[in-house]
Amino acid sequence: MPRPIFARISRHALSHNLDAVRRRLDAARAAGGMARIWAVIKANAYGHGIERAVAGFARADGLAMLDLAEAVRCREAGWTGPILLLEGIFEAADLDVVGQYGLTTAVHHADQLALLRQARLTRSVDVFLKLNSGMNRLGFAPQAYAGAHAELAALQAAGMLGQVGHMTHFSTADTEEGVAAQLEVFRRATAGLPGPVSLCNSAASLRYPEVAGDWARPGIALYGATPFADESAASLGLAPAMALKSRLIGTQALRAGDAVGYGGMYRAEGPMRVGVVACGYADGYPRHAPTGTPVVVAGVRTRLLGRVSMDMLAVDLSPVPQAQAGAPVTLWGDEGLSVDDVAAAAGTIGYELLCAVAPRVPMHFEE
């Protein structure tokens, strides 16, 4: 019998979340917004699996990612629509793959311009020129942007490039600061320059859909987790696409003063029962999750106790006294326990937990 842990991935939830984001964008059209959606599936679709994401986001207008190999997997899985490489190319040989598979690439650095100038392309390539509007991560500085665009326009006129678009990335769309300052930088830098515009990540797509431009780039929201610290995924109409499930594989009866796990990080205040769950940090559960992190056992919400081990963790069975070995356990994504709840308790974000689920955890894809 296989070890009793698995992640359930819901195709319906992936599709539902895409539609939920699209409704936000569509509602802003009266205010001048009209955006297609690049469904961001980087990092193995935030841990959900590339092929599963291709199926779940079948109604997306395009897919966006970082890795050429993942782009090829999308084509092999039957995706025929646009694919955007968010970090662009890294060496000349990458352009052969871009051309062969009909990919669109971001251009965010002078070295990438040089690679395009020197390339011998067999077909024209669509690109999005990236502006550093204030995040100071990737992109051309505002004062260099027009010159970079002029170089791309020359390559476009020579037939090497197809569409030349514009993009940036908002760093504070999830905070009170919002997007206004970066948006103004973007508008000044791109004024008068033709081409489609791509601006909004998940947070901006949900809070500022009116500025989305031609293409939005939602990521975490598509998987049913929130980009906001002050607003839950459920309140945004999103459904968890991943549920991490396991079972109790043992129980212990503790006396007052008995310790639980490595380092004795938790000590019983009185007699109590503890359940041992087949899930640990080697499965992707955060080792730094403290006592009190929520867990659901046999449909009842309870708490983690002590330090997470490599393959196991302990839970308090006081709220669920009937639980025995074999009782079902939800670590996140079902029975009212969101991945964001667990992440908040562990001092991190839902993105990290979803991406960290280990390859040894079987994934079941359900409608």
Tab-separated table of C-alpha atoms in Angstrom:
chain	number	residue	atom	x	y	z
A	1	MET	CA	0.000	0.000	0.000
A	2	PRO	CA	1.423	3.413	-0.879
A	3	ARG	CA	2.133	5.940	1.823
A	4	PRO	CA	-1.161	7.746	2.570
A	5	ILE	CA	-0.383	11.230	1.302
A	6	PHE	CA	-1.423	12.852	-1.957
A	7	ALA	CA	-2.306	16.178	-3.504
A	8	ARG	CA	-5.641	16.452	-5.261
A	9	ILE	CA	-5.639	18.897	-8.181
A	10	SER	CA	-9.024	20.099	-9.411
A	11	ARG	CA	-9.407	20.918	-13.082
A	12	HIS	CA	-12.763	22.502	-12.300
A	13	ALA	CA	-11.178	24.854	-9.757
A	14	LEU	CA	-8.447	25.918	-12.192
A	15	SER	CA	-11.063	26.735	-14.812
A	16	HIS	CA	-13.307	28.425	-12.240
A	17	ASN	CA	-10.497	30.707	-11.071
A	18	LEU	CA	-9.599	31.703	-14.622
A	19	ASP	CA	-13.236	32.652	-15.178
A	20	ALA	CA	-13.344	34.576	-11.873
A	21	VAL	CA	-10.369	36.712	-12.892
A	22	ARG	CA	-11.791	37.192	-16.371
A	23	ARG	CA	-15.058	38.465	-14.895
A	24	ARG	CA	-13.131	41.123	-12.964
A	25	LEU	CA	-11.388	42.199	-16.136
A	26	ASP	CA	-14.570	42.134	-18.205
A	27	ALA	CA	-16.408	44.248	-15.634
A	28	ALA	CA	-13.784	46.971	-16.131
A	29	ARG	CA	-14.308	47.192	-19.880
A	30	ALA	CA	-16.847	49.958	-19.462
A	31	ALA	CA	-14.046	51.941	-17.823
A	32	GLY	CA	-11.778	51.401	-20.809
A	33	GLY	CA	-10.192	48.084	-19.859
A	34	MET	CA	-10.093	45.176	-22.289
A	35	ALA	CA	-7.633	42.432	-21.562
A	36	ARG	CA	-6.838	38.962	-22.683
A	37	ILE	CA	-5.232	36.625	-20.158
A	38	TRP	CA	-1.805	35.084	-20.056
A	39	ALA	CA	-2.319	32.302	-17.491
A	40	VAL	CA	0.985	32.206	-15.632
A	41	ILE	CA	2.154	28.601	-15.177
A	42	LYS	CA	5.764	29.130	-14.118
A	43	ALA	CA	7.397	26.857	-11.515
A	44	ASN	CA	5.575	23.775	-12.799
A	45	ALA	CA	2.302	25.713	-12.636
A	46	TYR	CA	2.910	26.763	-9.021
A	47	GLY	CA	3.399	23.116	-8.134
A	48	HIS	CA	0.198	21.921	-9.821
A	49	GLY	CA	1.817	20.401	-12.931
A	50	ILE	CA	2.255	21.829	-16.427
A	51	GLU	CA	0.028	19.339	-18.220
A	52	ARG	CA	-2.710	19.717	-15.607
A	53	ALA	CA	-2.531	23.502	-15.985
A	54	VAL	CA	-2.774	23.269	-19.772
A	55	ALA	CA	-5.988	21.292	-19.329
A	56	GLY	CA	-7.378	23.522	-16.585
A	57	PHE	CA	-6.619	26.761	-18.411
A	58	ALA	CA	-7.865	25.605	-21.789
A	59	ARG	CA	-9.922	28.815	-22.108
A	60	ALA	CA	-6.972	31.129	-21.425
A	61	ASP	CA	-5.805	33.340	-24.286
A	62	GLY	CA	-2.158	32.489	-23.675
A	63	LEU	CA	0.217	30.826	-21.228
A	64	ALA	CA	3.225	32.470	-19.576
A	65	MET	CA	6.244	30.872	-17.917
A	66	LEU	CA	10.026	31.090	-17.520
A	67	ASP	CA	11.385	27.798	-18.724
A	68	LEU	CA	11.832	26.764	-22.347
A	69	ALA	CA	11.377	23.099	-21.467
A	70	GLU	CA	8.018	23.888	-19.866
A	71	ALA	CA	6.997	25.803	-22.988
A	72	VAL	CA	7.829	22.769	-25.109
A	73	ARG	CA	5.785	20.580	-22.738
A	74	CYS	CA	2.804	22.880	-23.308
A	75	ARG	CA	3.070	22.432	-27.066
A	76	GLU	CA	3.436	18.685	-26.645
A	77	ALA	CA	0.348	18.702	-24.421
A	78	GLY	CA	-1.619	20.216	-27.295
A	79	TRP	CA	-1.527	23.939	-26.488
A	80	THR	CA	-1.607	25.872	-29.775
A	81	GLY	CA	-2.116	29.408	-28.458
A	82	PRO	CA	0.448	32.061	-27.556
A	83	ILE	CA	3.179	31.266	-25.016
A	84	LEU	CA	5.162	34.052	-23.343
A	85	LEU	CA	8.642	33.566	-21.846
A	86	LEU	CA	8.575	35.974	-18.918
A	87	GLU	CA	12.357	36.156	-18.460
A	88	GLY	CA	13.107	35.949	-22.158
A	89	ILE	CA	16.057	34.132	-23.674
A	90	PHE	CA	19.416	33.418	-22.026
A	91	GLU	CA	21.587	32.384	-24.990
A	92	ALA	CA	21.502	32.359	-28.781
A	93	ALA	CA	20.423	28.713	-28.988
A	94	ASP	CA	17.214	29.592	-27.146
A	95	LEU	CA	16.025	31.476	-30.219
A	96	ASP	CA	16.008	28.251	-32.218
A	97	VAL	CA	13.479	26.828	-29.749
A	98	VAL	CA	11.524	30.102	-29.718
A	99	GLY	CA	11.227	29.971	-33.487
A	100	GLN	CA	10.518	26.259	-33.713
A	101	TYR	CA	7.677	26.369	-31.193
A	102	GLY	CA	6.285	29.798	-32.031
A	103	LEU	CA	6.975	31.416	-28.663
A	104	THR	CA	6.758	35.051	-27.602
A	105	THR	CA	9.660	36.362	-25.549
A	106	ALA	CA	10.176	39.189	-23.107
A	107	VAL	CA	13.155	41.482	-23.731
A	108	HIS	CA	14.419	43.111	-20.554
A	109	HIS	CA	18.180	43.540	-21.004
A	110	ALA	CA	20.639	44.884	-23.592
A	111	ASP	CA	22.228	41.442	-23.946
A	112	GLN	CA	18.903	40.089	-25.197
A	113	LEU	CA	18.726	42.873	-27.771
A	114	ALA	CA	22.174	41.853	-28.958
A	115	LEU	CA	21.134	38.211	-29.270
A	116	LEU	CA	18.143	39.237	-31.388
A	117	ARG	CA	20.301	41.458	-33.636
A	118	GLN	CA	22.721	38.598	-34.266
A	119	ALA	CA	20.089	35.901	-34.734
A	120	ARG	CA	19.350	34.098	-37.983
A	121	LEU	CA	15.641	33.541	-37.482
A	122	THR	CA	13.632	31.279	-39.768
A	123	ARG	CA	10.400	32.991	-38.709
A	124	SER	CA	9.503	36.299	-37.113
A	125	VAL	CA	9.255	36.360	-33.317
A	126	ASP	CA	6.811	38.358	-31.197
A	127	VAL	CA	8.353	40.193	-28.249
A	128	PHE	CA	7.326	42.237	-25.221
A	129	LEU	CA	9.792	44.932	-24.184
A	130	LYS	CA	9.954	45.207	-20.408
A	131	LEU	CA	10.197	48.463	-18.508
A	132	ASN	CA	11.588	48.788	-15.001
A	133	SER	CA	8.885	51.093	-13.673
A	134	GLY	CA	10.017	50.941	-10.060
A	135	MET	CA	10.304	47.339	-8.919
A	136	ASN	CA	14.018	47.347	-9.821
A	137	ARG	CA	14.085	43.715	-10.744
A	138	LEU	CA	13.967	43.241	-14.537
A	139	GLY	CA	13.487	45.743	-17.334
A	140	PHE	CA	15.023	48.732	-19.093
A	141	ALA	CA	15.284	51.981	-17.152
A	142	PRO	CA	12.759	54.611	-18.298
A	143	GLN	CA	15.477	56.738	-19.907
A	144	ALA	CA	16.725	53.740	-21.927
A	145	TYR	CA	13.345	52.406	-22.942
A	146	ALA	CA	12.758	54.445	-26.104
A	147	GLY	CA	16.188	53.496	-27.451
A	148	ALA	CA	15.572	49.815	-26.802
A	149	HIS	CA	12.205	50.070	-28.509
A	150	ALA	CA	13.797	51.759	-31.519
A	151	GLU	CA	16.176	48.805	-31.885
A	152	LEU	CA	13.286	46.365	-31.781
A	153	ALA	CA	11.314	48.475	-34.262
A	154	ALA	CA	14.240	48.291	-36.682
A	155	LEU	CA	14.322	44.504	-36.370
A	156	GLN	CA	10.564	44.477	-36.883
A	157	ALA	CA	10.927	46.534	-40.065
A	158	ALA	CA	13.538	44.061	-41.291
A	159	GLY	CA	11.038	41.231	-40.842
A	160	MET	CA	12.862	39.556	-37.938
A	161	LEU	CA	10.252	40.457	-35.354
A	162	GLY	CA	6.482	40.325	-35.483
A	163	GLN	CA	4.542	42.165	-32.814
A	164	VAL	CA	6.468	44.383	-30.380
A	165	GLY	CA	4.590	44.917	-27.130
A	166	HIS	CA	5.228	46.631	-23.798
A	167	MET	CA	5.169	45.246	-20.279
A	168	THR	CA	6.071	46.028	-16.699
A	169	HIS	CA	5.477	44.451	-13.295
A	170	PHE	CA	3.709	46.081	-10.357
A	171	SER	CA	5.471	45.619	-7.022
A	172	THR	CA	2.840	47.098	-4.685
A	173	ALA	CA	-0.514	46.210	-6.252
A	174	ASP	CA	-1.269	44.224	-3.091
A	175	THR	CA	-0.620	47.144	-0.719
A	176	GLU	CA	-2.125	50.538	0.027
A	177	GLU	CA	0.483	52.122	-2.237
A	178	GLY	CA	-1.213	50.594	-5.256
A	179	VAL	CA	-0.113	50.975	-8.869
A	180	ALA	CA	-0.504	54.683	-9.641
A	181	ALA	CA	3.154	55.679	-9.425
A	182	GLN	CA	4.449	52.807	-11.544
A	183	LEU	CA	1.603	53.209	-14.011
A	184	GLU	CA	2.553	56.851	-14.559
A	185	VAL	CA	6.179	55.880	-15.203
A	186	PHE	CA	5.002	53.272	-17.696
A	187	ARG	CA	2.695	55.661	-19.508
A	188	ARG	CA	5.400	58.301	-19.861
A	189	ALA	CA	7.974	55.795	-21.125
A	190	THR	CA	5.631	54.202	-23.681
A	191	ALA	CA	3.801	57.344	-24.849
A	192	GLY	CA	3.373	57.272	-28.611
A	193	LEU	CA	4.857	53.801	-29.027
A	194	PRO	CA	2.652	51.259	-30.818
A	195	GLY	CA	2.051	47.712	-29.656
A	196	PRO	CA	0.013	45.722	-27.117
A	197	VAL	CA	0.409	46.372	-23.394
A	198	SER	CA	0.673	43.818	-20.544
A	199	LEU	CA	0.591	45.147	-16.989
A	200	CYS	CA	-1.423	43.309	-14.349
A	201	ASN	CA	-0.371	40.441	-12.118
A	202	SER	CA	-2.956	38.720	-9.886
A	203	ALA	CA	-3.188	41.554	-7.368
A	204	ALA	CA	-3.555	44.241	-10.021
A	205	SER	CA	-6.000	42.151	-12.076
A	206	LEU	CA	-8.268	41.856	-9.048
A	207	ARG	CA	-7.949	45.371	-7.585
A	208	TYR	CA	-7.106	47.491	-10.627
A	209	PRO	CA	-8.591	45.648	-13.615
A	210	GLU	CA	-9.261	48.959	-15.367
A	211	VAL	CA	-5.524	49.385	-16.049
A	212	ALA	CA	-4.958	45.886	-17.414
A	213	GLY	CA	-4.272	46.977	-20.981
A	214	ASP	CA	-4.342	44.301	-23.675
A	215	TRP	CA	-2.997	41.347	-21.687
A	216	ALA	CA	-3.239	40.548	-17.964
A	217	ARG	CA	-0.809	38.087	-16.364
A	218	PRO	CA	-2.518	36.523	-13.315
A	219	GLY	CA	-0.657	33.805	-11.458
A	220	ILE	CA	-1.443	32.847	-7.868
A	221	ALA	CA	-5.141	33.746	-8.119
A	222	LEU	CA	-5.597	31.097	-10.803
A	223	TYR	CA	-4.667	28.441	-8.259
A	224	GLY	CA	-7.145	29.610	-5.660
A	225	ALA	CA	-4.823	31.449	-3.274
A	226	THR	CA	-4.948	35.140	-2.456
A	227	PRO	CA	-2.316	37.734	-3.396
A	228	PHE	CA	-3.503	39.915	-0.500
A	229	ALA	CA	-2.736	39.838	3.205
A	230	ASP	CA	-6.103	41.422	4.033
A	231	GLU	CA	-8.498	39.595	1.704
A	232	SER	CA	-9.138	35.859	1.519
A	233	ALA	CA	-9.298	33.804	-1.637
A	234	ALA	CA	-12.888	32.819	-0.829
A	235	SER	CA	-13.943	36.469	-0.583
A	236	LEU	CA	-12.492	36.974	-4.066
A	237	GLY	CA	-14.579	34.111	-5.439
A	238	LEU	CA	-11.579	31.815	-5.876
A	239	ALA	CA	-11.548	28.065	-5.224
A	240	PRO	CA	-8.498	26.076	-4.048
A	241	ALA	CA	-7.087	24.053	-6.912
A	242	MET	CA	-4.838	21.916	-4.699
A	243	ALA	CA	-5.786	19.966	-1.583
A	244	LEU	CA	-2.964	18.306	0.328
A	245	LYS	CA	-4.366	15.225	2.059
A	246	SER	CA	-3.024	12.473	4.320
A	247	ARG	CA	-4.060	10.183	7.174
A	248	LEU	CA	-3.174	9.484	10.760
A	249	ILE	CA	-0.659	6.645	10.893
A	250	GLY	CA	-0.488	6.440	14.677
A	251	THR	CA	-1.637	7.923	17.982
A	252	GLN	CA	-0.004	8.520	21.348
A	253	ALA	CA	-1.436	9.066	24.821
A	254	LEU	CA	0.489	11.762	26.688
A	255	ARG	CA	0.716	12.615	30.367
A	256	ALA	CA	1.305	16.102	31.742
A	257	GLY	CA	4.839	17.191	30.898
A	258	ASP	CA	5.389	14.725	28.045
A	259	ALA	CA	7.178	16.274	25.058
A	260	VAL	CA	6.317	15.911	21.381
A	261	GLY	CA	8.819	15.598	18.551
A	262	TYR	CA	12.379	16.778	18.019
A	263	GLY	CA	13.631	19.258	20.574
A	264	GLY	CA	10.597	18.762	22.798
A	265	MET	CA	9.119	21.960	21.350
A	266	TYR	CA	5.673	21.145	22.770
A	267	ARG	CA	4.917	19.754	26.225
A	268	ALA	CA	1.518	18.512	27.283
A	269	GLU	CA	-0.169	20.527	30.019
A	270	GLY	CA	-2.245	17.515	31.016
A	271	PRO	CA	-3.382	14.132	29.709
A	272	MET	CA	-4.089	14.285	25.967
A	273	ARG	CA	-4.013	12.277	22.752
A	274	VAL	CA	-1.765	13.105	19.845
A	275	GLY	CA	-2.104	11.934	16.250
A	276	VAL	CA	0.839	11.323	13.913
A	277	VAL	CA	0.268	12.360	10.281
A	278	ALA	CA	2.118	11.011	7.250
A	279	CYS	CA	3.382	14.401	6.074
A	280	GLY	CA	6.624	16.238	6.760
A	281	TYR	CA	9.017	18.744	5.328
A	282	ALA	CA	10.288	16.232	2.751
A	283	ASP	CA	6.748	16.341	1.352
A	284	GLY	CA	6.867	20.138	1.165
A	285	TYR	CA	5.119	20.995	4.426
A	286	PRO	CA	6.931	23.924	6.068
A	287	ARG	CA	9.320	22.787	8.802
A	288	HIS	CA	9.037	26.208	10.437
A	289	ALA	CA	5.265	25.862	10.943
A	290	PRO	CA	4.733	26.368	14.691
A	291	THR	CA	2.475	24.749	17.243
A	292	GLY	CA	-1.017	26.036	16.534
A	293	THR	CA	-0.842	25.835	12.733
A	294	PRO	CA	-4.307	24.651	11.648
A	295	VAL	CA	-4.898	21.084	10.462
A	296	VAL	CA	-8.194	19.247	9.841
A	297	VAL	CA	-8.573	15.697	11.193
A	298	ALA	CA	-11.718	13.674	10.401
A	299	GLY	CA	-13.500	16.884	9.433
A	300	VAL	CA	-12.587	18.715	12.651
A	301	ARG	CA	-10.193	21.663	12.746
A	302	THR	CA	-7.345	21.173	15.197
A	303	ARG	CA	-3.685	22.186	15.467
A	304	LEU	CA	-0.148	21.131	14.773
A	305	LEU	CA	2.008	20.277	17.809
A	306	GLY	CA	5.780	20.628	18.090
A	307	ARG	CA	8.364	20.532	15.340
A	308	VAL	CA	7.598	19.128	11.891
A	309	SER	CA	9.774	16.097	11.073
A	310	MET	CA	11.022	15.012	7.664
A	311	ASP	CA	8.172	12.540	7.119
A	312	MET	CA	5.675	13.165	9.920
A	313	LEU	CA	3.977	15.795	11.994
A	314	ALA	CA	1.927	15.627	15.189
A	315	VAL	CA	-1.564	17.006	15.768
A	316	ASP	CA	-3.741	17.594	18.808
A	317	LEU	CA	-6.615	15.107	18.965
A	318	SER	CA	-8.385	16.839	21.857
A	319	PRO	CA	-11.059	18.348	19.557
A	320	VAL	CA	-11.549	15.036	17.772
A	321	PRO	CA	-11.322	12.327	20.488
A	322	GLN	CA	-12.751	9.581	18.295
A	323	ALA	CA	-9.893	9.814	15.754
A	324	GLN	CA	-7.776	6.703	15.295
A	325	ALA	CA	-5.049	5.611	12.917
A	326	GLY	CA	-6.431	5.830	9.399
A	327	ALA	CA	-8.479	8.979	10.044
A	328	PRO	CA	-8.354	11.399	7.080
A	329	VAL	CA	-6.297	14.569	7.396
A	330	THR	CA	-6.405	17.775	5.378
A	331	LEU	CA	-3.204	19.821	5.460
A	332	TRP	CA	-4.662	22.557	3.229
A	333	GLY	CA	-7.055	23.231	0.387
A	334	ASP	CA	-10.236	21.528	1.602
A	335	GLU	CA	-12.752	21.494	4.460
A	336	GLY	CA	-12.445	25.231	5.001
A	337	LEU	CA	-8.672	25.186	5.510
A	338	SER	CA	-6.957	27.341	2.889
A	339	VAL	CA	-3.303	27.219	1.983
A	340	ASP	CA	-3.196	30.873	2.996
A	341	ASP	CA	-4.329	29.961	6.531
A	342	VAL	CA	-1.424	27.547	6.867
A	343	ALA	CA	1.019	29.972	5.273
A	344	ALA	CA	0.005	32.793	7.613
A	345	ALA	CA	0.534	30.566	10.650
A	346	ALA	CA	3.948	29.591	9.317
A	347	GLY	CA	4.976	33.157	8.557
A	348	THR	CA	5.106	32.735	4.790
A	349	ILE	CA	2.785	32.965	1.764
A	350	GLY	CA	0.613	30.456	-0.032
A	351	TYR	CA	2.772	30.683	-3.160
A	352	GLU	CA	5.706	29.079	-1.335
A	353	LEU	CA	3.705	26.168	0.037
A	354	LEU	CA	2.093	25.316	-3.301
A	355	CYS	CA	5.404	25.469	-5.152
A	356	ALA	CA	7.185	23.413	-2.492
A	357	VAL	CA	5.096	20.223	-2.671
A	358	ALA	CA	7.683	17.510	-3.273
A	359	PRO	CA	7.820	15.212	-6.307
A	360	ARG	CA	7.346	12.214	-4.012
A	361	VAL	CA	3.775	13.349	-3.261
A	362	PRO	CA	1.400	11.705	-5.769
A	363	MET	CA	-0.926	14.106	-7.557
A	364	HIS	CA	-4.456	13.075	-8.480
A	365	PHE	CA	-6.091	15.150	-11.218
A	366	GLU	CA	-9.836	15.365	-10.829
A	367	GLU	CA	-12.589	17.129	-12.728
